[in-house]
Structure formats: structure tokens, C-alpha cells
Amino acid sequence: MWLYLTPSRRLLSLRRSLIQYRSITLENSARKAAVDKVISPFRSICGKDNVSLGEAIREQHGKDESVHRCRPPDVVVFPRCVEEVSALAKVCHDHNLPIIPFGTGTGLEGGVGAVQGGVCFSLRNMDQILNLHPEDFDVTVEPGVTRKALNAYLRDTGLWFPVDPGADASLCGMAATSASGTNAVRYGTMRENVMNLEVVLSNGTVIHTAGKGRRPRKTSAGYNLTNLFVGSEGTLGIITKTTLRLYGVPEAMVSAVCSFPSVQAAVDSTVQILQTGVPIARIEFLDDVMIDACNKFSSLSYPVTPTLFLEFHGSEHSLEEQVSTAEEITQSNEGSDFQWARDAETRNRLWKARHDAWYAAQALRPGCKAYSTDVCVPLSRLPQIIVETKKDLLESRLTGPIAGHVGDGNFHCLMVVDPNDPDELHQVHLFTERLARRALAMDGTCTGEHGVGLGKRVLLCEEVGPLAIQVMKGLKDSLDPRNLMNPGKILQRGEL
Amino acid sequence: MSGRVLVGVKRVIDYAVKIRVKADNTGVVTDGVKHSMNPFCEIAVEEAVKLKEKKLVKEVVAVSCGPQQSQETIRTALAMGADRGIHVEVSGKDYETLGPLQVSKIMAALAKKEDAQLIILGKQAIDDDCNQTGQMTAALLDWPQGTFASEVTLDGDKIKVVREIDGGLETIKINTPAVLTADLRLNTPRYATLPNIMKAKKKKIANVKPADLGVNLTSRLEVLKVEDPPQRQAGMKVETVEDLVGKLKEAGKV
């Protein structure tokens, strides 16, 4: 980036860097001294085996599944219960050490990078499923419980937790990033499905956002603290318990695939299906580049054209109705090759293309890494933004097959990029900024599911505006005055 | 031809639970620990229900031997599609020593009493890993057996079974009545849905005592001790091949 500045700008930038470097070095040595002091109290709180200074462990806990480089913490602790989390947080608070909560490390925005070093709280030892109430459709889980583990536990009860971001993520981590997934169109995202949280604040205080143990299906009691912490990405507190809304396992499922002559036709079908009130469970869009990649990767032979993958949940009777309504709509929008399947094996085969999309994209250019964009716009603007984005991809000569949750207006360009080519990396970076701004110009958001993390802080300011950012800053100051909770994420340094 | 299938289901500690050995080394901790249906029994139930859906059999009866809680396991089988259940009450000391020999005697007696055409069991239980009940049941009844089944096809009064064996797959054809044991790849068991769980509450579970079936539960086995596997020792890094050989010699491995 530095090479693109003029010589005088370079000098100014150099001077600023040197000053920053001096202050960072001072910060670093102060921090290292603090870290040395806390190791012994840490050990007495959670046991010697649960405090790690090892390089490999620290590196494991300094990165996630994004393209952001590893930023290891100074030390990793593995508390076993909320009392230990609180005690450890107090110690960090007393020594001004950053606190970074860590679930499964499956995030996509660099949220766990310890940009100012500090203490990573790996919560994997807190893995209990507590207080399942099948008649009330709720359950409380600790941060070490992943989505698949919960659904395996629930399998005999006829209940499930449907939010499915793809990875087998920690449920509390999903709450922290306000995760979503392929069936958000029917079941909602984490925002709609978290009923209560137990949170440890930066000074060790333990709060219950909706009151301890409370789980009414609805409430109008006081400020909505639960949804303040959902999506806070570890910058306001450590989530140590989440109470989740459960749903009945669908009696039956039908999957379908349909090809369309254009993006517009596919999106029009989506809008109409939703408007007729079909309670569609999943509606996924793959563009022609993506379908081509999937055909090559999984040896399939779908027509290379915009395609919709649909999934319906319900009773046998309602499924017949849903599928026939959807088929009519797709036909009226020039959809073709409508195939559907009822039994698990054929359904999996139909959807295989969608399931393998990530790998198929990477297989287009072996040796390259994949980075996913994440914008979300109102449904009516989706055809326009996809068409403009595809044009941009062609003009920039970038590889970016598109897969999207069209039912939500959310789509991902899976940018396949050579990590050793700085020019291409730069082009991708500029492209993603243009894409985000395109979405913002269409009343949308720069991040539908993945969060702000490290890479979208500037875009967040553009999205919500300076006044809302001031309010966010005020909340952050009040809950975490020393800026110890996951510093460097969501809000920028200059704003604090 | 009664068209009746007996499916054995066993209540075991859930596969996701971390097993802990009791302090007195007499067994593992079961109090307050999550239990569920043995995964291979789930596959057996699924296969029986699939056969009924294809109208190749008429009735699926789920059987479980154990204490009161075994009824929960039978209810799960009913929610998956079994028609009725039989709970063979075994508790206390008898339950602690209940093993494949006793269960196979019970299954054989029930097969005769219920005029069963087919018995489907899981290939083994995940708590004792015995892999004996199916085979013993077949022997007691003098019925053919299709064990480690990964594919089952009913063909008139015969059954074609594809078995998973060390060398690959073996296909056999056996007469009915027969005993089958389900292996992992036979099918993917369905989830119990809420409406089916509610319907299952109305299905009948009969209570039977082993004595009523003329079965003697005495065990010929005695558990002496249950202990944890040895703790994994920390490894050691060496700088050169000579060091490595030296250390191996010291440990008496070379």
C-alpha cells in the first residue's frame, strides 16, 4: 500500500509510523511485564495445565478461518467454569491486559486475532449442555458446545437447533458473531434465537442479560441487553452461557433444483415464492461460474446457468403443496430442469453441488486460497447488485464464483486468490471494498453474517454513520472503559 | 408367514459422553450420565421400519432388556416407526451381569412366542463391544444369520445379505426365518420427530419377566476389575538419529 503514496506523503507516513512504532514498543514491554506477573495467579485459578505459553498453542489461538494473518496472544488460558472466567478476567483487568474470547476458531473475519497481544480465553473446557426443557423448546449451553454436538444430544427429543452457518461452530461463538446460515429464511439468525446470555464483563462481573435462568418466549422487560451482546464479537464481554430457542425436527424434507436463463429470473422466482407464503426452508443461488466449478469438481452435469437450490420442510401433505406451488412459480419465470427428491440419499446427491461449493471454488485454481465476501441487500436490489458485481469481476479479471442465500438477499463471492501475488491480493481487496460500497448504496449492509472483525471497521462507519458509531463507542466505554475486551475489532482505534 | 420382525434395542451410555471409571474400579459411572439407544440398534430399527414401509413385513416389535429406563429406549424405537414394544424387566444384580448369552436366550424365547419371521439386531453394543448376541440368538434358534449387514434385500422366502468383512464385501443368500445384525453402512437412521414421539406415547409396551419366558439369567462371567487405560506419557524430542537409537536402546525397544 505504501508504494502507492507520493514521496511527501511517504515521508509523513514514515514519521507517523516511527512514532507509532516507539509507542507500540513501549506498550509491548509494559505488556510483557504484565504478562509475567499474571502467570502465577492464572495457574492458581484454573490449574497449571490450563495455562499455556507454548508457541504452538498460542498460534492456534491467534487465527481463525479467514485470510487475516495469525496474531497470537501472549498466553492462553482454559477456564473450566464461569467462576474461573470471572477470576481470570479480574486479574487481566487489574493488569490492563487485553482479553480475547475463543470458541472454535471458525470465524471468517479475523475476530480472534490478538492485535495488541494479551490473554486468550479458550472456552472449550466449558462444554456442558444444561437445562434442556423440551416442552418449552429451550436449552442452555456453555461455550464449548458446538452446533452439531447440541443437535446430536437432542436427537431423541424431536427437537433441533436449525441455525447452520456451515462450520461446526461454538454456539456461544455464533451468538457473539450473530451468525446466520442457509435456513435463516425460515428459522431466523442468532438474533432471533438467543433468549438469554450469561456474560462476564471486562472487570469480572457476571451478568445475565435477561435475568438468571429466565426463558420466557417473549419479554418487554427493560433494555434488550441480550441482543446488545449478540454480535458484539467479544468486544463487550465473554459469553459463558447462551439460552437458545429450539424447533421441532421437520417431519419430512424435500430438496429441489431449478435452472434459470438469468439472475433476474432466479431472484424473481425467489421473491414470488416468499410472497405466496411458502414457508421455504432454504433457497440458495449459485451463479453460472459456480455451477461450472461444481460440475467440474463433483462430476455433475447441471446446465451452466444461474441455478436455485431449494429445500422444503413440513408434513407430507404440506410438502406436496409447497413443492407444486414453487414449481409453478419457477416455470412461470422460465425455470427449467426442475428436479426434486424426497429420500435422504437423493436429496444429498441433488444438493451435493451446493455443499461442495467452497471446495469446488478453490479447485478452480489449485494452490490458491479462498476468501468470501458477505454483503446483504433488500431482495428487490439483488438482481442489480449481482449483475454489477459479475461485471466488476470480469473487468478486474478476478475469479469469484457466487453462492448466495437469496431468500435473505445475502450472497457470497468466493474470491479465489493466489496468496503469493500481492498485486492480485490488492485487486481483491479493492474489489471487496467496491462491492461493500455498492451494497451500502442499495440500502444494504457490508456484512450479512460474518461480522465486522478486523477487515470491515471502516465500512461499518460508512454503513451506520458517525452518530451511531458515537453511540456504539459510548456503550463500549461504559461496559469496557479500559478497552480490554478484544481490542481492535468492530470499532477503530481512533474512535475510542 | 406372520411378517413380524423383532428388533432388539439396548440402552447404553450416549456415544458423546466422556466415560469415567468408578473410584472403586468395579465399573463405569452411570448415575446421572446421559443414556440413549445404541447407535447400531438405531440402524437395526431403521432397517425394520424401512421394510415395513416397503410392505415387505407387517409388524415391527421393539424389544429391550433392562430396568425401568429401558422403556425410554423402546419409546424411541416406537417414535421411529416400530408398532409395539416388549420390555423384559431385568434389574439390580441381574442387570449388572446381563450379557449376550442371557439376552440371546430371551430373544430366542420371544421369537418363538411372537412367531417372528426376522430378528434384526445391531452388530454390537458400544458399551461392551461383544458382537455376540446376534450370533448366539441364531444358534439357539437354529436359524441362519446375516451378520455385519450393509445391504439387505428380501427375495421371496430368502434374504440376500451383503456383509462387510475384512477382505471387502461378501454376498450371501439365507433362508427365513433368520437373524440379521446391522453394520454402520446399512442405512442412516431417521430422527424422531415431535408428532411421531407423541404418537409413540399411545403405542403399547408389554411387560415381561425373564422367568415367564423360562430363561435363567445366571451369568458365567465375573467382572474382576475395570480400570482406565494407562495415561499417555509425554514425548521427548531428540536432536540426532544417534540420540534416538540410544534412547530406544535404553528403553529396551532395540
GROMACS .gro file of C-alpha atoms in nm, chain A residues 2 202 335 349 384:
model
    5
    2TRP     CA    1   0.289   0.232   0.092
  202SER     CA    2  -1.403  -0.700   3.145
  335GLY     CA    3  -3.714  -2.202  -1.498
  349ARG     CA    4  -2.700  -3.600  -0.426
  384GLN     CA    5  -2.891  -0.547  -0.988
   0.00000   0.00000   0.00000
